[in-house]
Amino acid sequence: MTATAVLTARALLLDMDGTLVNSDAVVERCWRRWAERHGLDADEIMKVVHGRQGHASMALLLPDRPMEQNHADNARMLAEETADMDGVVAIPGAAEFLASLRGVPHALVTSADVALSTARMAAAGLELPDVRVTAESVGASKPDPEGFLKGAAELGVAPADCIVFEDSGAGIAAGRAAGMRVVGVGSRADFYGPDVVVRDLTQVRVEAVGDGTVRLYVG
C-alpha cells in the first residue's frame, strides 16, 4: 500500500504466528524435519502449513492416513514447537499495536494451542489478549471460519463489525468466510487478496471513537 486506508470496526481479531509473532524459523525447522521423516518435499509442505492446525495440514499432505495418527503426530509436533523458541521475535510494531488496543474489544484467534501460544507470545515479549481462541477452543481449523466467529461471539460483536489481522492464505480465507474484513500482514498475505496489506504493524494506527467504534489507519 502506498496510501493510507481508513477502516472502522467494533472489534479486532488477531492471528498470532506471522501477524504478531515471527515464528517462521521454528516452524520451518519442525516441519522440514517432519517432511524428511515422511519422505515429502519440504518446500511443497511449507506452502501448506502456515495458518492451519498441524493435524489439518497433515490431512492435506497425507490424505490416506487415519486422522487419529494425524492428531497424535500433531501433539508431538506441538510439544516440539513449544520447546523451541529460538528465533521467535515480535513482528515490528506488535507491542505498540497491542498496547493501543487497551480498552478496545479484541481477541487472539490462533491455530496454536494454549501452551504454544502462551510460550510464543512470552518469547516475543508480547502481552496476551484477555480473550483467546486457541486450537482447543474449536472443532475445525482455519480456513474454516469457526475460530473467528467464536472470537466475535465472545466479544459480543457481529462478524460484519470485526476486522481480522492475518498473514496466511488459510487465515485470510477463514476471515472472509466469517464475513469479516481482513488486514493482511506481511508479504505472504499479499497473495491471498485481503482488503488491505501492510508490511508490518508499524503501518497500523488505532483510534477509539467515543461511540464504541474503532477507527484504523492502515498503510
Short mmCIF file of C-alpha atoms in Angstrom, two decimals, residues 46 61 67 83 92 107 178 180 203 208 212 216 218-219:
data_model
loop_
_atom_site.label_atom_id
_atom_site.label_comp_id
_atom_site.label_asym_id
_atom_site.label_seq_id
_atom_site.Cartn_x
_atom_site.Cartn_y
_atom_site.Cartn_z
CA MET A 46 5.83 -25.09 3.57
CA LEU A 61 -0.36 -33.79 2.89
CA MET A 67 -6.93 -38.85 11.40
CA ALA A 83 10.17 -26.44 23.43
CA PRO A 92 7.75 -4.94 14.15
CA ALA A 107 -9.18 -11.31 20.74
CA ALA A 178 -16.70 -15.41 8.59
CA MET A 180 -15.21 -10.10 8.10
CA GLN A 203 1.81 0.72 9.50
CA ALA A 208 -11.06 4.57 19.62
CA GLY A 212 -17.62 2.25 20.60
CA LEU A 216 -7.96 2.06 11.89
CA VAL A 218 -3.73 1.38 7.71
CA GLY A 219 -0.77 1.99 5.45
#
